[in-house]
Amino acid sequence: MLAICGIPLFFLELSLGQFSSLGPLAVWKISPLFKGAGAAMLLIVGLVAIYYNMIIAYVLFYLFASLTSNLPWEHCGNWWNTDLCLEHRASKDGNGALPLNLTSTVSPSEEYWSRYVLHIQGSRGIGSPGQIRWNLCLCLLLAWVIVFLCILKGVKSSGKVVYFTATFPYLILLMLLVRGVTLPGAWKGIQFYLTPQFHHLLSSKVWIEAALQIFYSLGVGFGGLLTFASYNTFHQNIYRDTFIVTLGNAITSILAGFAIFSVLGYMSQELGVPVDQVAKAGPGLAFVVYPQAMTMLPLSPFWSFLFFFMLLTLGLDSQFAFLETIVTAVTDEFPYYLRPKKAVFSGLICVAMYLMGLVLTTDGGMYWLVLLDDYSASFGLMVAVITTCLAVTRVYGIQRFCRDIHMMLGFKPGLYFRACWLFLSPATLLALLVYSIVKYQPSEYGSYRFPAWAELLGILMGLLSCLMIPAGMLVAVLREEGSLWEHPAQQCLPNHPLKASRFPSYRCWKQSLNSMPKGHPTCEWQGRILPRHVTHSLGEVTVPPPFPRVVAQTNPGDAVSVLPVTLEAVPEPWFSALWLLCCSGSSRPAGQP
């Protein structure tokens, strides 16, 4: 999945963002008919950001709870515990075995999570969420305040924070890995981790989860890659960066697996049960199993604090990307209104998402979080990625796109990337999409089964992002002048070259225009006389006479691009349009939208 979808789509989005210096909405100047794909990405990112920050709030809750001499989920006997609560370590017999059936008991960490943190017993289901948990509400508020302060000045501020949040987790992960593999019984967990179970390959959910894991871990399809690549310099070597990030991400995931499953093996030996009865998927692993494992270690509050601090830094990295994507995309659409007030706009986005996330802080908030997690970025995300891939390669054109990459990097993508972009990546995702629909599995949380109306709501939530694509097509067609039959064809074509956006403002265009010598029907660049018939990656264009002499001052090796500009501010009335040759050195300044 990484080779067929992850790496190629990662490079595609980086290339689009770096070449255009535009966010996920404005980048569809390459083909306005498909602007709805960018809107779908923003809707998905917005939904994910709402519940993702709730997970960060849970992490903050456990982080504060770890600042004690004894972890609160270590023992039974608290007001939230039931008669089923059993401290498994304390119930061993002399042979170190557990005489009781563990399936009929509940660990203290599980009851702490479900009955104290979530207080899920106060809800009868997703239809009756119950009261707001004010401790969770305050943790969610703190999470949004942290995110807002870190994105306050755009990538200039979030970029500095990421230097810490992206590197410090490696130090903690290394400490947890060394501690885990030195525990007795760690080899049981590692053996379970490395042993393949091929029968799971027949489950559609496994493949869907694998694809979504690639998308989540690499950021493919969420618009974040487009957004942050738009701040790169034009000649940044994103080809090298693609392999460094994707392979580094895969290696990190493997190391994290060793760190986690070595501790689970230790738990398996301590409890006398198989590893598969200890391991849990979803939030249970981070908030039930691993906290329980921490209680079995010396200095358990210290290791618990390190673990949840690592989760906090990892979660904030993703949340920064989500919010920066939304803010950048919207400000690119309304630059004159929002760019001078970007900090205020960012604050309003955070406040709105905090209010929408309050339902997740109720007694039944976990049910809503599971619903959002299952449907907000499932098939909708796949449809958006498939549409993006097909629009770039089939509509904008694979040859044009490769020439644009050649303009940036000095070479064209090889056969591997072209084959994946044209066939392998969209075909694989389409097959997974169809398979997931055929083998549809309803959502569930533990033993709770969601009612039919909740399932329908989740499906509609996923379909809403898909419907943004045809809705965007309809809007683009209706806004185009001319006959109705010509509209789709016109909207498939780029309305102007991507490279035009690398000018920071119209004032820069006007200053360049007013300083140009006129009067000669040729164009000169780097000492060469260019013909009136100019070939660009967008196709072949003819400059209408009279064609003024244009001298572009550039450095050797700089690429040029063709930009149609209407000279409303230029006093000479004898020509109405000019094909301006602009050097590629100007990029979106760091910290500026």
Coordinates of N, CA and C in Angstrom, one line a residue, residues 176-329:
L176 N 11.2 4.2 25.5 CA 10.2 3.2 25.7 C 10.6 1.9 25.1
L177 N 11.3 2.0 23.9 CA 11.7 0.8 23.2 C 12.8 0.0 24.0
V178 N 13.8 0.7 24.6 CA 14.8 0.1 25.4 C 14.2 -0.5 26.6
R179 N 13.3 0.2 27.3 CA 12.7 -0.3 28.5 C 11.8 -1.5 28.2
G180 N 11.1 -1.5 27.0 CA 10.2 -2.6 26.7 C 10.9 -3.9 26.4
V181 N 12.0 -3.8 25.6 CA 12.7 -5.0 25.2 C 13.5 -5.6 26.3
T182 N 13.7 -4.9 27.4 CA 14.4 -5.5 28.5 C 13.5 -6.1 29.6
L183 N 12.2 -6.0 29.3 CA 11.3 -6.6 30.3 C 11.1 -8.1 30.1
P184 N 10.9 -8.8 31.1 CA 10.7 -10.3 31.0 C 9.4 -10.6 30.2
G185 N 9.5 -11.5 29.2 CA 8.3 -11.8 28.4 C 8.1 -10.9 27.2
A186 N 9.0 -10.0 27.0 CA 8.9 -9.1 25.9 C 8.9 -9.8 24.5
W187 N 9.7 -10.9 24.5 CA 9.8 -11.7 23.3 C 8.4 -12.3 22.8
K188 N 7.5 -12.5 23.8 CA 6.2 -13.0 23.4 C 5.4 -12.0 22.6
G189 N 5.5 -10.8 23.0 CA 4.8 -9.7 22.3 C 5.4 -9.5 20.9
I190 N 6.8 -9.5 20.9 CA 7.5 -9.3 19.6 C 7.2 -10.4 18.6
Q191 N 7.2 -11.6 19.1 CA 6.8 -12.8 18.3 C 5.4 -12.6 17.7
F192 N 4.5 -12.2 18.5 CA 3.1 -12.0 18.1 C 3.1 -10.9 17.0
Y193 N 3.9 -9.9 17.2 CA 3.9 -8.7 16.3 C 4.5 -9.1 15.0
L194 N 5.5 -10.0 14.9 CA 6.1 -10.3 13.7 C 5.5 -11.5 13.0
T195 N 4.6 -12.2 13.6 CA 3.9 -13.4 13.0 C 2.8 -13.0 12.1
P196 N 2.8 -13.2 10.8 CA 1.7 -12.8 9.9 C 0.5 -13.7 10.1
Q197 N -0.6 -13.1 10.0 CA -1.9 -13.8 10.0 C -2.7 -13.6 8.7
F198 N -2.4 -14.5 7.8 CA -2.8 -14.2 6.4 C -4.3 -14.3 6.2
H199 N -5.1 -14.9 7.1 CA -6.5 -15.0 7.0 C -7.2 -13.6 7.1
H200 N -6.5 -12.7 7.8 CA -7.0 -11.3 7.9 C -7.0 -10.6 6.6
L201 N -6.2 -11.0 5.6 CA -6.1 -10.4 4.3 C -7.4 -10.5 3.5
L202 N -8.3 -11.4 3.9 CA -9.6 -11.6 3.2 C -10.6 -10.6 3.8
S203 N -10.3 -9.8 4.8 CA -11.2 -8.8 5.4 C -11.0 -7.5 4.7
S204 N -12.1 -6.9 4.2 CA -12.0 -5.6 3.6 C -11.6 -4.5 4.6
K205 N -12.0 -4.7 5.8 CA -11.7 -3.7 6.9 C -10.2 -3.6 7.1
V206 N -9.5 -4.7 6.9 CA -8.0 -4.6 7.1 C -7.4 -3.7 6.0
W207 N -7.8 -3.9 4.7 CA -7.2 -3.1 3.6 C -7.7 -1.7 3.7
I208 N -8.9 -1.4 4.1 CA -9.4 -0.1 4.2 C -8.6 0.6 5.3
E209 N -8.4 -0.1 6.5 CA -7.6 0.5 7.6 C -6.2 0.8 7.2
A210 N -5.6 -0.2 6.3 CA -4.2 0.0 5.9 C -4.1 1.3 5.0
A211 N -5.1 1.5 4.1 CA -5.1 2.6 3.2 C -5.2 3.9 4.1
L212 N -6.2 3.9 5.0 CA -6.4 5.1 5.8 C -5.2 5.4 6.7
Q213 N -4.5 4.3 7.2 CA -3.3 4.5 8.0 C -2.3 5.2 7.2
I214 N -2.1 4.8 5.9 CA -1.2 5.5 5.0 C -1.6 7.0 4.8
F215 N -2.8 7.2 4.6 CA -3.3 8.6 4.4 C -3.1 9.4 5.7
Y216 N -3.4 8.8 6.8 CA -3.3 9.6 8.1 C -1.8 9.8 8.4
S217 N -1.0 8.8 8.3 CA 0.4 9.0 8.7 C 1.2 9.9 7.8
L218 N 0.9 9.8 6.5 CA 1.6 10.7 5.5 C 0.9 12.0 5.2
G219 N -0.4 12.1 5.5 CA -1.2 13.3 5.3 C -1.7 13.3 3.9
V220 N -1.7 12.2 3.1 CA -2.2 12.2 1.8 C -3.7 12.4 1.8
G221 N -4.2 13.3 0.9 CA -5.6 13.5 0.7 C -6.3 14.5 1.7
F222 N -5.5 15.0 2.7 CA -6.1 16.0 3.6 C -5.7 17.4 3.2
G223 N -4.9 17.6 2.2 CA -4.6 19.0 1.8 C -3.4 19.6 2.5
G224 N -3.0 18.9 3.6 CA -1.8 19.5 4.3 C -0.5 19.5 3.5
L225 N -0.3 18.5 2.7 CA 0.9 18.4 1.9 C 0.9 19.5 0.9
L226 N -0.3 19.8 0.2 CA -0.4 20.9 -0.7 C -0.1 22.2 0.0
T227 N -0.7 22.4 1.2 CA -0.5 23.6 1.9 C 0.9 23.9 2.3
F228 N 1.6 23.0 2.9 CA 2.9 23.2 3.4 C 3.9 23.3 2.2
A229 N 3.7 22.5 1.2 CA 4.6 22.5 0.0 C 4.5 23.9 -0.7
S230 N 3.3 24.6 -0.5 CA 3.2 25.9 -1.2 C 4.1 26.9 -0.6
Y231 N 4.7 26.7 0.6 CA 5.6 27.6 1.2 C 7.1 27.3 0.8
N232 N 7.3 26.2 0.1 CA 8.7 25.8 -0.3 C 9.2 26.8 -1.3
T233 N 10.5 26.9 -1.4 CA 11.1 27.5 -2.5 C 10.9 26.7 -3.8
F234 N 11.0 27.3 -4.9 CA 10.5 26.7 -6.2 C 11.4 25.5 -6.5
H235 N 12.6 25.5 -6.2 CA 13.5 24.4 -6.5 C 13.8 23.4 -5.4
Q236 N 13.0 23.4 -4.3 CA 13.2 22.5 -3.2 C 13.1 21.1 -3.8
N237 N 14.0 20.2 -3.3 CA 14.1 18.8 -3.9 C 13.1 18.0 -3.2
I238 N 11.8 18.1 -3.6 CA 10.8 17.3 -3.0 C 10.8 15.8 -3.4
Y239 N 11.5 15.5 -4.5 CA 11.7 14.1 -4.8 C 12.5 13.4 -3.7
R240 N 13.6 14.0 -3.3 CA 14.4 13.4 -2.2 C 13.5 13.4 -0.9
D241 N 12.8 14.5 -0.6 CA 12.0 14.6 0.6 C 11.0 13.6 0.6
T242 N 10.4 13.2 -0.5 CA 9.3 12.2 -0.5 C 9.8 10.9 0.0
F243 N 11.0 10.4 -0.4 CA 11.5 9.1 0.0 C 12.0 9.2 1.5
I244 N 12.5 10.3 1.9 CA 13.0 10.5 3.3 C 11.8 10.4 4.2
V245 N 10.7 11.1 3.9 CA 9.6 11.2 4.8 C 8.8 9.9 4.8
T246 N 8.5 9.3 3.6 CA 7.7 8.1 3.6 C 8.4 6.9 4.2
L247 N 9.6 6.7 3.8 CA 10.4 5.6 4.4 C 10.7 5.8 5.8
G248 N 11.0 7.1 6.2 CA 11.2 7.3 7.6 C 9.9 7.1 8.5
N249 N 8.8 7.4 7.9 CA 7.5 7.2 8.6 C 7.3 5.7 8.8
A250 N 7.6 4.9 7.7 CA 7.4 3.4 7.8 C 8.4 2.8 8.9
I251 N 9.6 3.3 8.9 CA 10.6 2.7 9.9 C 10.2 3.1 11.3
T252 N 9.7 4.4 11.4 CA 9.2 4.8 12.8 C 8.0 3.9 13.2
S253 N 7.1 3.6 12.3 CA 5.9 2.8 12.7 C 6.4 1.4 13.1
I254 N 7.4 0.9 12.5 CA 7.9 -0.5 12.8 C 8.5 -0.4 14.2
L255 N 9.3 0.6 14.5 CA 10.0 0.7 15.8 C 8.9 0.9 16.9
A256 N 7.9 1.7 16.6 CA 6.8 1.9 17.6 C 6.1 0.6 17.9
G257 N 6.0 -0.3 16.8 CA 5.4 -1.6 17.1 C 6.2 -2.4 18.0
F258 N 7.5 -2.4 17.9 CA 8.4 -3.1 18.8 C 8.2 -2.6 20.2
A259 N 8.2 -1.2 20.4 CA 8.0 -0.6 21.7 C 6.7 -1.0 22.3
I260 N 5.6 -1.0 21.6 CA 4.3 -1.3 22.1 C 4.2 -2.8 22.5
F261 N 4.5 -3.7 21.5 CA 4.3 -5.1 21.7 C 5.3 -5.8 22.6
S262 N 6.4 -5.2 22.8 CA 7.3 -5.7 23.9 C 6.7 -5.5 25.3
V263 N 6.0 -4.4 25.5 CA 5.3 -4.2 26.7 C 4.1 -5.1 26.8
L264 N 3.4 -5.3 25.7 CA 2.2 -6.2 25.7 C 2.7 -7.6 26.0
G265 N 3.8 -8.0 25.5 CA 4.4 -9.4 25.9 C 4.7 -9.5 27.4
Y266 N 5.2 -8.4 27.9 CA 5.4 -8.4 29.4 C 4.1 -8.6 30.2
M267 N 3.1 -7.8 29.7 CA 1.8 -7.9 30.3 C 1.2 -9.4 30.2
S268 N 1.4 -9.9 29.0 CA 0.9 -11.3 28.8 C 1.5 -12.3 29.7
Q269 N 2.8 -12.2 30.0 CA 3.5 -13.1 31.0 C 3.0 -12.8 32.4
E270 N 2.9 -11.5 32.7 CA 2.4 -11.2 34.1 C 1.0 -11.7 34.4
L271 N 0.1 -11.6 33.4 CA -1.3 -12.0 33.6 C -1.5 -13.4 33.3
G272 N -0.6 -14.1 32.6 CA -0.7 -15.5 32.3 C -1.8 -15.7 31.2
V273 N -1.9 -14.8 30.3 CA -2.9 -14.9 29.2 C -2.2 -14.7 27.9
P274 N -2.8 -15.2 26.7 CA -2.1 -15.0 25.4 C -2.1 -13.5 25.1
V275 N -1.2 -13.1 24.2 CA -1.0 -11.7 23.8 C -2.2 -11.2 23.1
D276 N -2.9 -12.0 22.3 CA -4.1 -11.5 21.6 C -5.2 -11.1 22.5
Q277 N -5.2 -11.6 23.8 CA -6.2 -11.2 24.7 C -5.8 -10.0 25.5
V278 N -4.6 -9.6 25.3 CA -4.1 -8.3 26.0 C -4.3 -7.2 25.0
A279 N -3.9 -7.4 23.7 CA -3.9 -6.3 22.7 C -5.3 -5.9 22.4
K280 N -5.5 -4.6 22.2 CA -6.8 -4.1 21.8 C -6.6 -3.1 20.7
A281 N -7.6 -3.0 19.8 CA -7.5 -2.0 18.8 C -8.2 -0.7 19.2
G282 N -7.9 0.4 18.5 CA -8.6 1.6 18.8 C -8.1 2.3 20.0
P283 N -9.0 3.1 20.6 CA -8.5 3.9 21.8 C -8.2 3.0 23.0
G284 N -8.7 1.8 23.0 CA -8.4 0.9 24.1 C -6.9 0.6 24.3
L285 N -6.1 0.6 23.2 CA -4.7 0.4 23.3 C -4.0 1.5 24.0
A286 N -4.3 2.8 23.7 CA -3.6 3.9 24.2 C -4.1 4.3 25.6
F287 N -5.4 4.0 25.9 CA -6.0 4.5 27.1 C -6.4 3.4 28.1
V288 N -6.2 2.2 27.7 CA -6.5 1.1 28.7 C -5.3 0.2 28.8
V289 N -4.9 -0.4 27.7 CA -3.8 -1.5 27.8 C -2.5 -0.9 28.2
Y290 N -2.0 0.1 27.5 CA -0.7 0.7 27.8 C -0.7 1.3 29.2
P291 N -1.7 2.1 29.6 CA -1.7 2.6 31.0 C -1.6 1.5 32.0
Q292 N -2.3 0.4 31.7 CA -2.3 -0.8 32.7 C -0.9 -1.3 32.7
A293 N -0.2 -1.4 31.6 CA 1.2 -1.9 31.5 C 2.1 -1.0 32.3
M294 N 1.8 0.3 32.3 CA 2.7 1.3 33.1 C 2.6 1.0 34.6
T295 N 1.5 0.6 35.0 CA 1.3 0.3 36.5 C 2.2 -0.9 36.9
M296 N 2.6 -1.7 36.0 CA 3.4 -2.9 36.3 C 4.9 -2.6 36.4
L297 N 5.3 -1.3 36.0 CA 6.7 -1.0 35.9 C 7.1 -0.2 37.2
P298 N 8.4 -0.2 37.6 CA 8.8 0.7 38.6 C 8.8 2.1 38.1
L299 N 8.6 3.1 39.0 CA 8.4 4.5 38.6 C 7.3 4.6 37.5
S300 N 6.2 4.0 37.8 CA 5.1 4.0 36.8 C 4.6 5.4 36.4
P301 N 4.5 6.4 37.3 CA 4.0 7.7 36.9 C 5.0 8.4 35.9
F302 N 6.3 8.1 36.0 CA 7.3 8.7 35.1 C 7.1 8.1 33.7
W303 N 7.0 6.8 33.6 CA 6.8 6.2 32.3 C 5.5 6.6 31.7
S304 N 4.5 6.7 32.5 CA 3.1 7.1 32.0 C 3.2 8.5 31.5
F305 N 3.8 9.4 32.2 CA 4.0 10.8 31.7 C 4.7 10.9 30.4
L306 N 5.8 10.1 30.3 CA 6.5 10.1 29.0 C 5.7 9.6 27.9
F307 N 4.9 8.6 28.1 CA 4.1 8.0 27.0 C 3.1 9.0 26.5
F308 N 2.3 9.6 27.5 CA 1.3 10.5 27.1 C 1.8 11.8 26.6
F309 N 3.0 12.2 27.0 CA 3.6 13.4 26.4 C 4.0 13.2 25.0
M310 N 4.5 11.9 24.7 CA 4.8 11.6 23.3 C 3.5 11.6 22.5
L311 N 2.4 11.1 23.0 CA 1.2 11.1 22.2 C 0.7 12.6 22.0
L312 N 0.9 13.4 23.0 CA 0.5 14.8 22.8 C 1.3 15.5 21.7
T313 N 2.6 15.3 21.7 CA 3.4 16.0 20.6 C 3.1 15.4 19.3
L314 N 2.8 14.1 19.2 CA 2.4 13.5 17.9 C 1.1 14.1 17.4
G315 N 0.1 14.2 18.3 CA -1.2 14.6 18.0 C -1.2 16.1 17.6
L316 N -0.4 16.9 18.3 CA -0.4 18.3 17.9 C 0.2 18.6 16.5
D317 N 1.2 17.8 16.1 CA 1.7 17.9 14.8 C 0.6 17.7 13.7
S318 N -0.2 16.7 13.8 CA -1.3 16.5 12.9 C -2.3 17.6 13.0
Q319 N -2.6 18.1 14.2 CA -3.7 19.1 14.3 C -3.2 20.4 13.7
F320 N -1.9 20.7 13.9 CA -1.4 22.0 13.2 C -1.6 21.9 11.7
A321 N -1.3 20.8 11.1 CA -1.5 20.6 9.7 C -3.0 20.8 9.3
F322 N -3.9 20.2 10.1 CA -5.3 20.3 9.7 C -5.8 21.7 9.7
L323 N -5.4 22.5 10.8 CA -5.9 23.8 10.9 C -5.2 24.7 9.9
E324 N -3.9 24.6 9.7 CA -3.2 25.4 8.7 C -3.8 25.2 7.3
T325 N -4.2 23.9 7.0 CA -4.8 23.6 5.7 C -6.1 24.4 5.5
I326 N -7.0 24.4 6.5 CA -8.2 25.1 6.4 C -8.0 26.6 6.3
V327 N -7.2 27.2 7.1 CA -7.0 28.6 7.1 C -6.3 29.1 5.8
T328 N -5.3 28.4 5.4 CA -4.6 28.7 4.1 C -5.6 28.6 2.9
A329 N -6.3 27.6 2.9 CA -7.2 27.4 1.7 C -8.3 28.5 1.6

